[in-house]
Coordinates of C-alpha atoms and ligand atoms in Angstrom, one line a residue:
X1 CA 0.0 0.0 0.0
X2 CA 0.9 3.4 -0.7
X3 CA 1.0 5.1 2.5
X4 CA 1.6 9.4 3.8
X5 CA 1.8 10.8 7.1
X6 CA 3.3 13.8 8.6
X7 CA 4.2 15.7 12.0
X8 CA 4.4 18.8 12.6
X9 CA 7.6 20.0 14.1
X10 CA 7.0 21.7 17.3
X11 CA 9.7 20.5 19.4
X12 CA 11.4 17.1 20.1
X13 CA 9.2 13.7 20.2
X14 CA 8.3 12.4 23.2
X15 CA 7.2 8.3 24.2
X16 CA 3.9 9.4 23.2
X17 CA 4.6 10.1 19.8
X18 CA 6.4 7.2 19.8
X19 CA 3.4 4.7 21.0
X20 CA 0.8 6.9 19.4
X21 CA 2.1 6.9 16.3
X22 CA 5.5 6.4 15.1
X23 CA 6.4 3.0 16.3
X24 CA 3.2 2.4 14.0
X25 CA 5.8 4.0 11.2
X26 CA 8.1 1.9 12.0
X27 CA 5.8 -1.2 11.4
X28 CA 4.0 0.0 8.4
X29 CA 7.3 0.6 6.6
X30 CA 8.5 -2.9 6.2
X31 CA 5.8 -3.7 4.0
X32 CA 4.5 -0.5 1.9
X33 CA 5.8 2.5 0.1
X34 CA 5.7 5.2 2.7
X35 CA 6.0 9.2 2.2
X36 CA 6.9 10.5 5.7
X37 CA 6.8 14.3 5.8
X38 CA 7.4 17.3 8.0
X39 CA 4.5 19.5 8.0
X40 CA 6.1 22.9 8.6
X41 CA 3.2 24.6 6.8
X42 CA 0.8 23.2 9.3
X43 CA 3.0 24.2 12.5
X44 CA 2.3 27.7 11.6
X45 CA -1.3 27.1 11.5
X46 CA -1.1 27.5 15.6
X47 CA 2.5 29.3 16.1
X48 CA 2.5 31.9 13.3
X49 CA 3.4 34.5 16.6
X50 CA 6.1 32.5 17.8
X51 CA 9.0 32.5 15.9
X52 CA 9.8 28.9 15.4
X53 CA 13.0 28.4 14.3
X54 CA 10.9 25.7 11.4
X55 CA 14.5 25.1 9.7
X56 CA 16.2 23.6 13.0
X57 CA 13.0 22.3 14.1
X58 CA 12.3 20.2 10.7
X59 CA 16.0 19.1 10.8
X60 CA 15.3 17.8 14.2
X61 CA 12.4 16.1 13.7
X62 CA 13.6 13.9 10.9
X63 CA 16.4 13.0 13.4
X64 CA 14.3 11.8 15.9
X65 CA 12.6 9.6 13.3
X66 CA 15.5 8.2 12.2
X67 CA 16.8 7.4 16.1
X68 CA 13.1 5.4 16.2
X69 CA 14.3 3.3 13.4
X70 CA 12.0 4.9 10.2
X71 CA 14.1 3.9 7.6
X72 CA 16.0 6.2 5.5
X73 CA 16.9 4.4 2.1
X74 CA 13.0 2.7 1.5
X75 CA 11.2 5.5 2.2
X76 CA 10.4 9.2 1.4
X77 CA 11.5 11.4 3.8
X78 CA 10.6 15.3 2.8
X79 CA 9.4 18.8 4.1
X80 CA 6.3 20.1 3.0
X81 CA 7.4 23.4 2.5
X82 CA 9.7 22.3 0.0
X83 CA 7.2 20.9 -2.2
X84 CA 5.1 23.3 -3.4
X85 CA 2.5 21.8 -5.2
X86 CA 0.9 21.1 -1.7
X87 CA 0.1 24.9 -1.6
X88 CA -1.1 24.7 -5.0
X89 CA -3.7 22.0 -4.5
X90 CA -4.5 23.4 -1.1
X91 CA -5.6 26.4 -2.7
X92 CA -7.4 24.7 -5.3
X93 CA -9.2 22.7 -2.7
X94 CA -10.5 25.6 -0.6
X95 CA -12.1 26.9 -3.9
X96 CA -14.6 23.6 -3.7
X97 CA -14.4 22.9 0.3
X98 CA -17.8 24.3 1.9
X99 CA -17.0 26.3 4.9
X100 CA -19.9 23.9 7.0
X101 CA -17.6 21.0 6.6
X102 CA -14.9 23.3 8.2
X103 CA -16.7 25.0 11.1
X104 CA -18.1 21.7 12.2
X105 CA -15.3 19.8 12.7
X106 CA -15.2 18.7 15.8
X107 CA -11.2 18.8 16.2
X108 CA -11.1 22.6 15.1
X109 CA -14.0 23.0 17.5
X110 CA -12.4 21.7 20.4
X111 CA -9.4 23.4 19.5
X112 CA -10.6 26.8 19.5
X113 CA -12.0 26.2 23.7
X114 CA -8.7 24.8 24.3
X115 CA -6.3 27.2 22.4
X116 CA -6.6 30.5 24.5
X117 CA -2.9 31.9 24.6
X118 CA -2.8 32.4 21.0
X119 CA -5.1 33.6 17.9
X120 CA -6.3 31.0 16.4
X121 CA -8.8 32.5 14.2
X122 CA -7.6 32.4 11.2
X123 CA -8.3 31.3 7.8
X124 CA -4.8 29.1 7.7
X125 CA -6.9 27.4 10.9
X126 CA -9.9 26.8 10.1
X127 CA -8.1 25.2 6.3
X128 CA -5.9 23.4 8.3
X129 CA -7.8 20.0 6.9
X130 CA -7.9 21.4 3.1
X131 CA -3.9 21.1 3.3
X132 CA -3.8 17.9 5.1
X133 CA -6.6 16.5 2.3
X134 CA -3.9 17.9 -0.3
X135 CA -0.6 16.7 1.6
X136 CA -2.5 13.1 1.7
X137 CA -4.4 12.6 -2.0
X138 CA -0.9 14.7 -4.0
X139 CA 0.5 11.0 -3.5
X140 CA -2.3 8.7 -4.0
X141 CA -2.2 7.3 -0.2
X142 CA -4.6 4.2 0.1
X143 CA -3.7 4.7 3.7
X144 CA -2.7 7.9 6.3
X145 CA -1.6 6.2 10.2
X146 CA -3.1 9.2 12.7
X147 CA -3.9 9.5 16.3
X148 CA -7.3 8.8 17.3
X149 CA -8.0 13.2 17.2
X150 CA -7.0 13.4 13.4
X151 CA -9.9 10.9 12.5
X152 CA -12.4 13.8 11.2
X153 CA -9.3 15.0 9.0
X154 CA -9.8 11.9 7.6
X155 CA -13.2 12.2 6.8
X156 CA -13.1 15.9 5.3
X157 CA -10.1 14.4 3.3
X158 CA -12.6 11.4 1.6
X159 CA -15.5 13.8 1.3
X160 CA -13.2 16.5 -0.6
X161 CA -12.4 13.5 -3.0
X162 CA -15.8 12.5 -3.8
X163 CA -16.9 16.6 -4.2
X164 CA -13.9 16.7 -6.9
X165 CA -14.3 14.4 -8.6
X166 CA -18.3 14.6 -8.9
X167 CA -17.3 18.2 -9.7
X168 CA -14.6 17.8 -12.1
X169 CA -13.6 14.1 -12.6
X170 CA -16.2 12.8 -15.6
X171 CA -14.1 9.7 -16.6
X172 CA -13.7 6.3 -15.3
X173 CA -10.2 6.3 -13.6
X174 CA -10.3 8.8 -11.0
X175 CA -7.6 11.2 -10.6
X176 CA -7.8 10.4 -6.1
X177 CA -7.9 7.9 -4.1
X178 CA -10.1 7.9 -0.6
X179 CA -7.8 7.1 1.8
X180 CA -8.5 5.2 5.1
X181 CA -7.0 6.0 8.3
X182 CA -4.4 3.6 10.6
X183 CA -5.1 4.1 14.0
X184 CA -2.4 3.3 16.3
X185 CA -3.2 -0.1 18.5
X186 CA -1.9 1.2 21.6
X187 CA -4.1 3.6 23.6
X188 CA -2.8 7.4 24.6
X189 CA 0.2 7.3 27.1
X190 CA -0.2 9.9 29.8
X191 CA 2.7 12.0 30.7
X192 CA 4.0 11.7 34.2
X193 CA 1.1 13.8 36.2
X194 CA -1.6 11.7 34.8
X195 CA -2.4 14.4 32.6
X196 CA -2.2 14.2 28.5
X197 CA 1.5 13.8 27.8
X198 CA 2.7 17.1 26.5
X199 CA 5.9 19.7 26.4
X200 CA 3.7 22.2 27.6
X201 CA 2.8 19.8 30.9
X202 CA 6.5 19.5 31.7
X203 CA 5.4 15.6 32.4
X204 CA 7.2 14.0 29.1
X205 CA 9.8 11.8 28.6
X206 CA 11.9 12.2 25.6
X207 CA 13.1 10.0 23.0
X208 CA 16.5 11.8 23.2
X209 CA 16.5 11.6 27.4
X210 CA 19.2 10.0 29.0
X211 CA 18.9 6.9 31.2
X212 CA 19.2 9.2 33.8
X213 CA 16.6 11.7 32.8
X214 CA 14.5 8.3 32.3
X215 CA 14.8 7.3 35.9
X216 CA 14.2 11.1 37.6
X217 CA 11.4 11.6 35.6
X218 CA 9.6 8.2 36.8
X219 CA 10.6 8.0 40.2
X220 CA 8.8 11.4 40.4
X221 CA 5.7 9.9 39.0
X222 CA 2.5 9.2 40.4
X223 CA 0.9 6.4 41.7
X224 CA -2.1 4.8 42.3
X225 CA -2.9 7.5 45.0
X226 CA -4.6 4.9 47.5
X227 CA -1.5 2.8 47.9
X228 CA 0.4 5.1 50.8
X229 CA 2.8 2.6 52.1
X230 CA 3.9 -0.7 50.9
X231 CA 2.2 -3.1 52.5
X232 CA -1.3 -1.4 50.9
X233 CA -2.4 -3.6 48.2
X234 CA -2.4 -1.0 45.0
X235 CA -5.2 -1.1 41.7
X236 CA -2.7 -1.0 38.7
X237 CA -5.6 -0.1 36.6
X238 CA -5.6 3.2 38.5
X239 CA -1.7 3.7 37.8
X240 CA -0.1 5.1 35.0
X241 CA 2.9 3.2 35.5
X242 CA 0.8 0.2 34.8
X243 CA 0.2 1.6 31.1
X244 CA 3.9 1.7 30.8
X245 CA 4.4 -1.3 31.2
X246 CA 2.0 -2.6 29.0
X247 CA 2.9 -0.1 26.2
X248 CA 6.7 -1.2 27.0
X249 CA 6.8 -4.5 28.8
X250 CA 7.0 -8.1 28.0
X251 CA 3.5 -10.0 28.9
X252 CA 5.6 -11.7 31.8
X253 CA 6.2 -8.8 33.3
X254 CA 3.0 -6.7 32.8
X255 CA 1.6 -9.9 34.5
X256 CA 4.0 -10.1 37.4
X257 CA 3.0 -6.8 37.9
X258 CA 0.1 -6.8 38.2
X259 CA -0.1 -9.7 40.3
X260 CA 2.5 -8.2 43.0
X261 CA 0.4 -4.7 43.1
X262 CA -2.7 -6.5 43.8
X263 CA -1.0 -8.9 46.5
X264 CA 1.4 -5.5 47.9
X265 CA 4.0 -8.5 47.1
X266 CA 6.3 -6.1 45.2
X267 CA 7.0 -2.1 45.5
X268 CA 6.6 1.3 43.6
X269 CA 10.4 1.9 43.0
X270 CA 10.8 -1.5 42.6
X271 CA 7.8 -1.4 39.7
X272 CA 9.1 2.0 38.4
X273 CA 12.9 -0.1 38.3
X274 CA 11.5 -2.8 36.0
X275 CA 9.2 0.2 33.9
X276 CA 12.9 2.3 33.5
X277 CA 14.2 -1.1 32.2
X278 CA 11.5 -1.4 30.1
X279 CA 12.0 1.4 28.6
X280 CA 14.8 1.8 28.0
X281 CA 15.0 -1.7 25.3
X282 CA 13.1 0.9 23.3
X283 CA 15.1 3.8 23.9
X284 CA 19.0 2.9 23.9
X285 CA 18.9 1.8 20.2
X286 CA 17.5 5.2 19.7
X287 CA 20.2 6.5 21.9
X288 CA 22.8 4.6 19.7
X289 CA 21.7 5.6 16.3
X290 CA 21.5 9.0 17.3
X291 CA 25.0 9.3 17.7
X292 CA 25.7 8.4 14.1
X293 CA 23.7 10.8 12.9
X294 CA 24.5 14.7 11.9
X295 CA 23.5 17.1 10.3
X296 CA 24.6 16.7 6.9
X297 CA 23.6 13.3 6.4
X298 CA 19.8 14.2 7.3
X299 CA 20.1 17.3 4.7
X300 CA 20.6 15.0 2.6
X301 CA 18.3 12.4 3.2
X302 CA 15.5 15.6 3.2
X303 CA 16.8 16.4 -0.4
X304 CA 16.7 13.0 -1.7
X305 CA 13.1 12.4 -0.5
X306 CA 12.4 16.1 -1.9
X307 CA 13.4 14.8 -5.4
X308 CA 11.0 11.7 -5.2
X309 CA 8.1 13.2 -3.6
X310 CA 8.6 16.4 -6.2
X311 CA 8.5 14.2 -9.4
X312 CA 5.1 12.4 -8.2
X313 CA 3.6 15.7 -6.9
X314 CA 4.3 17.8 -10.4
X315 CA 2.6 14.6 -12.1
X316 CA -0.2 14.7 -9.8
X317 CA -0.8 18.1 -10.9
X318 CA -0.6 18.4 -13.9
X319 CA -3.7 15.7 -14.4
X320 CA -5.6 18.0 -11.6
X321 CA -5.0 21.1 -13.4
X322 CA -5.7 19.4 -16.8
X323 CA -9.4 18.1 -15.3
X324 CA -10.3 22.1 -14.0
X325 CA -9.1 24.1 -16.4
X326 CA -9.6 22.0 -19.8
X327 CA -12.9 21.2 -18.1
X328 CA -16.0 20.1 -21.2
X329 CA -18.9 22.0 -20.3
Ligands
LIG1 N1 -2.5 17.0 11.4 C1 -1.5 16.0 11.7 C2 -1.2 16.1 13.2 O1 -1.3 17.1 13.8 C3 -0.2 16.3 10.9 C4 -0.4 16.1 9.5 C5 -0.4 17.1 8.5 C6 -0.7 14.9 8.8 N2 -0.6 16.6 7.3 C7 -0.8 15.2 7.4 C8 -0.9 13.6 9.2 C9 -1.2 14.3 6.5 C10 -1.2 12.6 8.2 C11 -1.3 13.0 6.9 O2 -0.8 15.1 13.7
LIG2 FE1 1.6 1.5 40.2 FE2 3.4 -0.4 40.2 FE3 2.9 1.0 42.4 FE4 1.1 -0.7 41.5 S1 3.1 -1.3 42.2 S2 0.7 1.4 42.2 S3 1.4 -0.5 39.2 S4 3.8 1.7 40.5

């Protein structure tokens, strides 16, 4: 299957993005083409006041991918800035995208009671899922992995297809497909407070944290609040460190675990000990091919992917400009 996705690149991934999405990446790439793209033109959607160093932040983002194991050589690897013909099918798009489709989606309406230290009322906002529709059906994806919020993208993006093409689109191979969403298998890992994992929440745990960092950040975590002392018999399913483990532990473990919080037959730190170990299985190979990464080699994995995504993007085009403007009416 031909498959897109994209992130946007406002600040360094955490083991959220990592369960939420990219280790689904990782998976999907061994057996389908995949175009994996930083979506620059979407960060300013939200931080057009904040003078996001996109450049850097791009440069970095591809390097965290990379340290998760997303393959350089089989797949396409570009920035959507540099490829302009998503602007140019964005724009297109808005001309046919009713503005009810828009206003009721429910992401951009929860976005706009949740958002309240910046602007966000802004055409580039409300659009935001025109240019996702065009960064997904530019390269004929059959399939778009997103976390379980993106799913009304998804659904704009299929309706968008069917209004082109019963606008425009008269013969019988149509120029899109309708592409179906991947929804990552693992539910949403909370940051360290319990609360949604998130930079802003200073409750994250980096992909790029040392072991160090790893073990600070979780011995400061909470707990199933009812379990004071250690001979009170805990309720994993009340603990967040119980979703680590079973987002980062073998079955044998998750099991002990749960068996010896029930019981009070094993500890916290002694449970947060075998949840750092966990962890870090997942994160020292990261660690590891970090270090043999710089700069240069990821410009130049950026420009590579550039070139292949460009060629399929300009051939795209030219069969959706061909359809509107040599239109038979
Ligand atoms: N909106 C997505 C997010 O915030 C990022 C994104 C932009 C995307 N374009 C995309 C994801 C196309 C999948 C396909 O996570
Ligand atoms: Fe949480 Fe583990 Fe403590 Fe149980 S033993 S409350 S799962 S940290």
């Amino acid at each position: 299957m031909r498959i897109v996705s994209g992130m946007r690149p406002t600040g360094r991934l955490h083991l959220g993005h990592y369960v939420g999405v990219l280790k689904n990446w990782v998976e999907l790439q061994k057996n389908n083409e995949c175009y994996f793209f930083v979506a620059d033109w979407h960060a300013l959607s939200t931080s057009y006041e904040d003078k996001l160093n996109l450049k850097r932040l791009s440069r970095e983002l591809v390097k965290d991918w990379l340290s998760a194991g997303v393959e350089a050589n089989s797949n396409v690897i570009f920035i959507q800035s540099h490829i302009k013909e998503h602007s140019e099918l964005y724009l297109l798009l808005n001309m046919i995208t009713p503005l009810g489709w828009l206003e009721r989606n429910p992401t951009y309406k929860d976005q706009l009671e949740q958002i309240k230290n910046k602007d966000i009322h802004t055409a580039g906002f409300l659009t935001y899922p025109v240019l996702q529709t065009a960064d997904i059906i530019l390269y004929d994806a059959e399939a778009v992995p997103i976390g379980e919020d993106q799913k009304p993208h998804l659904e704009i993006a299929r309706e968008i297809v069917r209004r082109f093409h019963h606008l425009y689109d008269k013969k019988e191979e149509p120029i899109f497909k309708e592409p179906k969403e991947i929804l990552s298998p693992t539910p949403r890992l909370l940051g360290l407070d319990g609360k949604k994992m998130s930079k802003s929440y200073n409750n994250a745990i980096y992909l790029s944290d040392t072991k160090d960092e790893v073990w600070q950040k979780l011995r400061g975590a909470v707990t199933d609040p009812q379990r004071v002392k250690k001979t009170d018999p805990g309720n994993p399913e009340v603990c967040l460190i119980y979703d680590y483990h079973k987002a980062f532990s073998p079955d044998e473990v998750v099991k002990k675990v749960e068996e010896g919080c029930r019981t009070a037959g094993i500890g916290c730190v002694e449970c947060k000990k075998w949840c750092a170990a966990s962890i870090e299985e997942v994160l020292e190979p990261m660690r590891q091919r970090r270090a043999s990464l710089d700069d240069e080699m990821v410009e130049d994995i950026i420009q590579k992917g550039e070139k292949r995504a460009k060629e399929e993007a300009a051939k795209k085009m030219e069969a959706v400009n061909r359809a509107i403007f040599e239109v038979e009416g």
